[in-house]
Short mmCIF file of C-alpha atoms in Angstrom, two decimals:
data_model
loop_
_atom_site.label_atom_id
_atom_site.label_comp_id
_atom_site.label_asym_id
_atom_site.label_seq_id
_atom_site.Cartn_x
_atom_site.Cartn_y
_atom_site.Cartn_z
CA UNK A 1 -95.68 -111.84 11.32
CA UNK A 2 -97.28 -108.39 11.58
CA UNK A 3 -94.97 -105.59 12.54
CA UNK A 4 -95.65 -104.34 16.07
CA UNK A 5 -95.20 -100.57 15.68
CA UNK A 6 -96.16 -99.08 19.03
CA UNK A 7 -97.37 -99.82 22.52
CA UNK A 8 -99.77 -96.86 22.56
CA UNK A 9 -103.17 -96.95 20.81
CA UNK A 10 -102.94 -93.38 19.51
CA UNK A 11 -99.48 -93.97 18.03
CA UNK A 12 -100.56 -97.28 16.54
CA UNK A 13 -103.64 -95.62 15.04
CA UNK A 14 -101.48 -92.88 13.56
CA UNK A 15 -99.29 -95.50 11.93
CA UNK A 16 -102.42 -97.10 10.44
CA UNK A 17 -103.88 -93.88 9.03
CA UNK A 18 -102.11 -90.57 8.67
CA UNK A 19 -105.29 -88.60 9.25
CA UNK A 20 -105.88 -89.81 12.81
CA UNK A 21 -105.72 -87.21 15.57
CA UNK A 22 -106.04 -87.35 19.32
CA UNK A 23 -108.31 -84.90 21.15
CA UNK A 24 -109.45 -85.07 24.77
CA UNK A 25 -108.29 -88.66 25.05
CA UNK A 26 -110.24 -89.91 22.02
CA UNK A 27 -109.16 -90.75 18.51
CA UNK A 28 -110.70 -88.52 15.87
CA UNK A 29 -110.65 -88.46 12.07
CA UNK A 30 -110.59 -85.55 9.66
CA UNK A 31 -113.66 -86.79 7.80
CA UNK A 32 -116.10 -89.66 7.22
CA UNK A 33 -113.84 -91.24 4.59
CA UNK A 34 -110.95 -91.35 7.06
CA UNK A 35 -113.16 -92.94 9.70
CA UNK A 36 -114.38 -95.62 7.31
CA UNK A 37 -110.83 -96.32 6.14
CA UNK A 38 -109.45 -96.58 9.68
CA UNK A 39 -112.23 -98.86 10.90
CA UNK A 40 -111.79 -101.05 7.81
CA UNK A 41 -108.07 -101.41 8.54
CA UNK A 42 -108.68 -102.30 12.17
CA UNK A 43 -111.36 -104.87 11.31
CA UNK A 44 -109.02 -106.36 8.72
CA UNK A 45 -106.25 -106.54 11.34
CA UNK A 46 -108.50 -108.41 13.75
CA UNK A 47 -109.52 -110.81 11.00
CA UNK A 48 -105.96 -111.52 9.88
CA UNK A 49 -104.40 -114.73 11.17
CA UNK A 50 -100.95 -113.16 11.23
CA UNK A 51 -101.91 -110.36 13.64
CA UNK A 52 -100.19 -111.06 16.95
CA UNK A 53 -102.07 -111.08 20.29
CA UNK A 54 -100.27 -107.90 21.49
CA UNK A 55 -101.19 -106.14 18.26
CA UNK A 56 -104.81 -107.22 18.67
CA UNK A 57 -104.74 -105.57 22.07
CA UNK A 58 -103.76 -102.30 20.39
CA UNK A 59 -106.33 -102.71 17.63
CA UNK A 60 -109.14 -103.33 20.12
CA UNK A 61 -107.97 -100.31 22.14
CA UNK A 62 -108.12 -98.16 19.01
CA UNK A 63 -111.60 -99.40 18.12
CA UNK A 64 -112.73 -98.70 21.67
CA UNK A 65 -111.52 -95.12 21.55
CA UNK A 66 -113.12 -94.61 18.15
CA UNK A 67 -116.42 -96.09 19.36
CA UNK A 68 -116.46 -93.73 22.32
CA UNK A 69 -115.73 -90.69 20.17
CA UNK A 70 -118.79 -90.31 17.95
CA UNK A 71 -122.09 -91.94 17.07
CA UNK A 72 -121.14 -91.90 13.39
CA UNK A 73 -118.06 -93.98 14.14
CA UNK A 74 -120.11 -96.52 16.07
CA UNK A 75 -122.42 -96.79 13.08
CA UNK A 76 -119.46 -97.48 10.80
CA UNK A 77 -118.14 -100.20 13.13
CA UNK A 78 -121.57 -101.81 13.35
CA UNK A 79 -121.98 -101.76 9.57
CA UNK A 80 -119.25 -104.36 9.07
CA UNK A 81 -120.69 -107.87 8.92
CA UNK A 82 -117.42 -109.27 10.29
CA UNK A 83 -117.35 -106.96 13.32
CA UNK A 84 -119.65 -108.85 15.71
CA UNK A 85 -118.24 -112.33 14.97
CA UNK A 86 -114.73 -110.95 15.51
CA UNK A 87 -115.71 -109.29 18.79
CA UNK A 88 -117.30 -112.52 20.01
CA UNK A 89 -114.20 -114.48 19.00
CA UNK A 90 -111.97 -112.13 20.99
CA UNK A 91 -114.25 -112.39 24.03
CA UNK A 92 -113.85 -116.16 23.84
CA UNK A 93 -110.15 -116.54 23.10
CA UNK A 94 -108.38 -113.17 23.21
CA UNK A 95 -105.92 -111.95 25.82
CA UNK A 96 -107.32 -110.45 29.01
CA UNK A 97 -106.60 -106.90 27.85
CA UNK A 98 -108.18 -107.50 24.45
CA UNK A 99 -111.28 -108.93 26.13
CA UNK A 100 -111.60 -105.86 28.35
CA UNK A 101 -111.26 -103.53 25.34
CA UNK A 102 -113.73 -105.65 23.42
CA UNK A 103 -116.36 -105.67 26.18
CA UNK A 104 -116.00 -101.91 26.61
CA UNK A 105 -116.44 -101.44 22.84
CA UNK A 106 -119.66 -103.45 22.95
CA UNK A 107 -120.85 -101.21 25.80
CA UNK A 108 -120.15 -98.15 23.66
CA UNK A 109 -121.96 -99.63 20.65
CA UNK A 110 -125.00 -100.36 22.82
CA UNK A 111 -125.50 -96.64 23.40
CA UNK A 112 -127.33 -96.74 20.05
CA UNK A 113 -130.54 -98.79 19.95
CA UNK A 114 -130.01 -100.22 16.48
CA UNK A 115 -126.52 -101.40 17.31
CA UNK A 116 -127.66 -102.81 20.65
CA UNK A 117 -129.90 -105.22 18.76
CA UNK A 118 -126.95 -106.27 16.58
CA UNK A 119 -124.77 -106.84 19.63
CA UNK A 120 -127.48 -108.85 21.35
CA UNK A 121 -128.29 -111.06 18.39
CA UNK A 122 -124.59 -111.46 17.65
CA UNK A 123 -124.34 -113.85 20.60
CA UNK A 124 -122.37 -111.71 23.04
CA UNK A 125 -124.04 -112.80 26.28
CA UNK A 126 -122.50 -116.28 26.81
CA UNK A 127 -118.88 -115.08 26.41
CA UNK A 128 -119.59 -111.99 28.52
CA UNK A 129 -121.00 -114.23 31.25
CA UNK A 130 -117.82 -116.30 31.05
CA UNK A 131 -115.80 -113.11 31.39
CA UNK A 132 -117.67 -112.36 34.62
CA UNK A 133 -115.86 -115.37 36.09
CA UNK A 134 -112.44 -113.86 35.32
CA UNK A 135 -109.94 -113.34 38.12
CA UNK A 136 -109.36 -109.83 36.77
CA UNK A 137 -111.47 -107.17 38.49
CA UNK A 138 -111.20 -104.98 35.39
CA UNK A 139 -112.46 -107.81 33.18
CA UNK A 140 -115.41 -108.55 35.46
CA UNK A 141 -116.31 -104.85 35.58
CA UNK A 142 -116.16 -104.50 31.78
CA UNK A 143 -118.29 -107.62 31.31
CA UNK A 144 -120.91 -106.49 33.83
CA UNK A 145 -121.17 -103.07 32.19
CA UNK A 146 -121.53 -104.63 28.72
CA UNK A 147 -124.24 -107.03 29.89
CA UNK A 148 -126.08 -104.15 31.51
CA UNK A 149 -125.82 -101.95 28.40
CA UNK A 150 -126.98 -104.69 26.03
CA UNK A 151 -130.11 -105.16 28.14
CA UNK A 152 -130.65 -101.49 28.96
CA UNK A 153 -134.07 -99.85 28.96
CA UNK A 154 -136.66 -99.46 31.67
CA UNK A 155 -138.34 -102.58 32.99
CA UNK A 156 -141.82 -101.09 32.83
CA UNK A 157 -141.51 -99.67 29.32
CA UNK A 158 -138.85 -101.77 27.65
CA UNK A 159 -138.96 -100.74 24.00
CA UNK A 160 -135.85 -102.79 23.41
CA UNK A 161 -137.57 -105.83 24.86
CA UNK A 162 -140.55 -105.22 22.60
CA UNK A 163 -138.27 -105.23 19.56
CA UNK A 164 -136.67 -108.48 20.62
CA UNK A 165 -140.05 -110.09 21.28
CA UNK A 166 -140.77 -109.82 17.57
CA UNK A 167 -137.57 -111.61 16.62
CA UNK A 168 -137.29 -115.35 16.21
CA UNK A 169 -133.94 -115.36 17.98
CA UNK A 170 -135.33 -113.99 21.25
CA UNK A 171 -135.90 -117.30 23.01
CA UNK A 172 -132.61 -118.72 21.74
CA UNK A 173 -130.76 -115.70 23.13
CA UNK A 174 -132.21 -115.97 26.62
CA UNK A 175 -131.91 -119.77 26.58
CA UNK A 176 -128.23 -119.42 25.73
CA UNK A 177 -127.89 -117.03 28.65
CA UNK A 178 -129.37 -119.60 31.02
CA UNK A 179 -127.37 -122.49 29.61
CA UNK A 180 -124.19 -120.48 30.13
CA UNK A 181 -125.02 -120.27 33.83
CA UNK A 182 -126.35 -116.74 33.48
CA UNK A 183 -128.86 -116.87 36.33
CA UNK A 184 -126.29 -118.07 38.87
CA UNK A 185 -123.70 -115.53 37.75
CA UNK A 186 -126.15 -112.62 37.88
CA UNK A 187 -127.44 -113.68 41.30
CA UNK A 188 -123.84 -113.84 42.56
CA UNK A 189 -123.46 -110.19 41.52
CA UNK A 190 -126.37 -109.30 43.81
CA UNK A 191 -124.00 -110.03 46.70
CA UNK A 192 -121.33 -107.68 45.35
CA UNK A 193 -120.00 -104.95 47.62
CA UNK A 194 -120.57 -102.43 44.81
CA UNK A 195 -123.97 -100.70 44.71
CA UNK A 196 -123.85 -100.09 40.95
CA UNK A 197 -123.09 -103.76 40.28
CA UNK A 198 -125.95 -104.82 42.56
CA UNK A 199 -128.40 -102.45 40.88
CA UNK A 200 -127.31 -103.50 37.39
CA UNK A 201 -127.57 -107.18 38.28
CA UNK A 202 -131.08 -106.78 39.70
CA UNK A 203 -132.18 -104.84 36.61
CA UNK A 204 -130.71 -107.48 34.30
CA UNK A 205 -132.44 -110.22 36.28
CA UNK A 206 -135.77 -108.41 35.90
CA UNK A 207 -135.33 -108.10 32.14
CA UNK A 208 -134.36 -111.75 31.86
CA UNK A 209 -137.54 -112.87 33.63
CA UNK A 210 -139.84 -110.47 31.78
CA UNK A 211 -138.43 -111.45 28.40
CA UNK A 212 -138.17 -115.18 29.03
CA UNK A 213 -140.60 -116.61 31.56
CA UNK A 214 -138.95 -120.03 31.43
CA UNK A 215 -136.05 -118.51 33.34
CA UNK A 216 -138.06 -118.03 36.55
CA UNK A 217 -137.59 -121.56 37.99
CA UNK A 218 -133.82 -121.29 37.51
CA UNK A 219 -133.80 -117.83 39.05
CA UNK A 220 -135.65 -119.14 42.10
CA UNK A 221 -133.35 -122.16 42.41
CA UNK A 222 -130.29 -119.89 42.23
CA UNK A 223 -131.26 -118.21 45.50
CA UNK A 224 -132.37 -114.92 43.97
CA UNK A 225 -135.41 -114.45 46.21
CA UNK A 226 -133.45 -114.16 49.45
CA UNK A 227 -130.75 -112.04 47.82
CA UNK A 228 -133.29 -109.60 46.37
CA UNK A 229 -135.20 -109.34 49.64
CA UNK A 230 -131.96 -108.40 51.39
CA UNK A 231 -131.35 -105.67 48.82
CA UNK A 232 -134.81 -104.17 49.38
CA UNK A 233 -133.74 -103.33 52.94
CA UNK A 234 -133.92 -99.57 53.56
CA UNK A 235 -130.26 -99.46 54.61
CA UNK A 236 -129.20 -100.04 51.01
CA UNK A 237 -128.69 -97.46 48.28
CA UNK A 238 -132.01 -96.23 46.85
CA UNK A 239 -131.12 -97.34 43.30
CA UNK A 240 -130.34 -100.83 44.60
CA UNK A 241 -133.64 -100.99 46.48
CA UNK A 242 -135.60 -99.83 43.44
CA UNK A 243 -133.94 -102.33 41.08
CA UNK A 244 -134.41 -105.17 43.57
CA UNK A 245 -138.10 -104.27 43.95
CA UNK A 246 -138.50 -104.28 40.15
CA UNK A 247 -136.86 -107.71 39.98
CA UNK A 248 -139.16 -109.11 42.68
CA UNK A 249 -142.15 -107.70 40.82
CA UNK A 250 -140.98 -109.33 37.57
CA UNK A 251 -140.35 -112.58 39.43
CA UNK A 252 -143.80 -112.80 40.98
CA UNK A 253 -145.83 -111.25 38.16
CA UNK A 254 -146.99 -114.48 36.51
CA UNK A 255 -145.56 -117.20 38.72
CA UNK A 256 -147.41 -118.82 41.61
CA UNK A 257 -144.21 -120.66 42.53
CA UNK A 258 -142.35 -117.36 42.78
CA UNK A 259 -145.04 -115.80 44.97
CA UNK A 260 -144.88 -118.79 47.30
CA UNK A 261 -141.07 -118.58 47.40
CA UNK A 262 -141.27 -114.91 48.43
CA UNK A 263 -143.82 -115.69 51.16
CA UNK A 264 -141.80 -118.67 52.42
CA UNK A 265 -138.68 -116.48 52.60
CA UNK A 266 -140.49 -114.04 54.89
CA UNK A 267 -140.77 -111.51 52.12
CA UNK A 268 -144.20 -110.06 52.91
CA UNK A 269 -143.18 -108.01 56.00
CA UNK A 270 -139.96 -106.98 54.25
CA UNK A 271 -141.86 -105.67 51.23
CA UNK A 272 -144.41 -103.92 53.44
CA UNK A 273 -141.56 -102.29 55.32
CA UNK A 274 -139.98 -101.23 52.05
CA UNK A 275 -143.21 -99.49 51.04
CA UNK A 276 -143.76 -97.85 54.42
CA UNK A 277 -140.19 -96.57 54.83
CA UNK A 278 -140.30 -94.05 51.93
CA UNK A 279 -143.61 -92.69 53.22
CA UNK A 280 -142.10 -92.12 56.65
CA UNK A 281 -139.10 -90.42 55.09
CA UNK A 282 -141.37 -88.08 53.13
CA UNK A 283 -143.43 -87.25 56.22
CA UNK A 284 -140.33 -86.56 58.26
CA UNK A 285 -139.00 -84.34 55.53
CA UNK A 286 -142.28 -82.43 55.22
CA UNK A 287 -143.23 -82.07 58.87
CA UNK A 288 -139.97 -82.71 60.70
#
């Protein structure tokens, strides 16, 4: 059984490599060689069958702090072929704390475009969607942030989406998302009492539909139309309204069924009101 040296990530990291330092709440290394050595040790710990669940919690916490520290460190983590399969394994069967650390690490890795593609194609979405069902608020928050980061990029000019479109795994990725109940879970987040979660969910829904048109019938059946129309209401946060409008645009862009669903839900006057309201606000600000 692995020795369990400390309950604090920084102390555990120090016991794993003598060159580790803590600065401003992040773990830092003296040089590139130290970073590579530390990451290698942590990956090896996660891979080892004798590493205990509590120790894996510390290892994932250390990797998270390293990933947040510097871009170079994220590159090192992403360079290990074992890293993504191990992260996915922890998301599926790790402790709650390890899953939270893991999801947050994936969010950090997704700050870099090249690593975002690796995270996406590594199969992270199904286990992250499962984590959204957790009873833990912290776990749900970490999962939602990771899903948002892995699909980040503007809806109108989605360079990330363009990259994925040229990959054979694109359809399999989005299909796996749908089969894991992704549409229903994302639509449920539209009813969250948190504006950021609502905005992120609407943006993710838009990207899902733009990247994988086969998702539109499931999105409609999940009740997304009514939920999105409610978010467009001018009483909501402006970022929520904008993301909901983008999602409705993506929904109706190439689907007659979606356009009919919006009309049947009374969406036309709501959308007209959403367009008129900003104009009134501008006029009041300019002449009032």
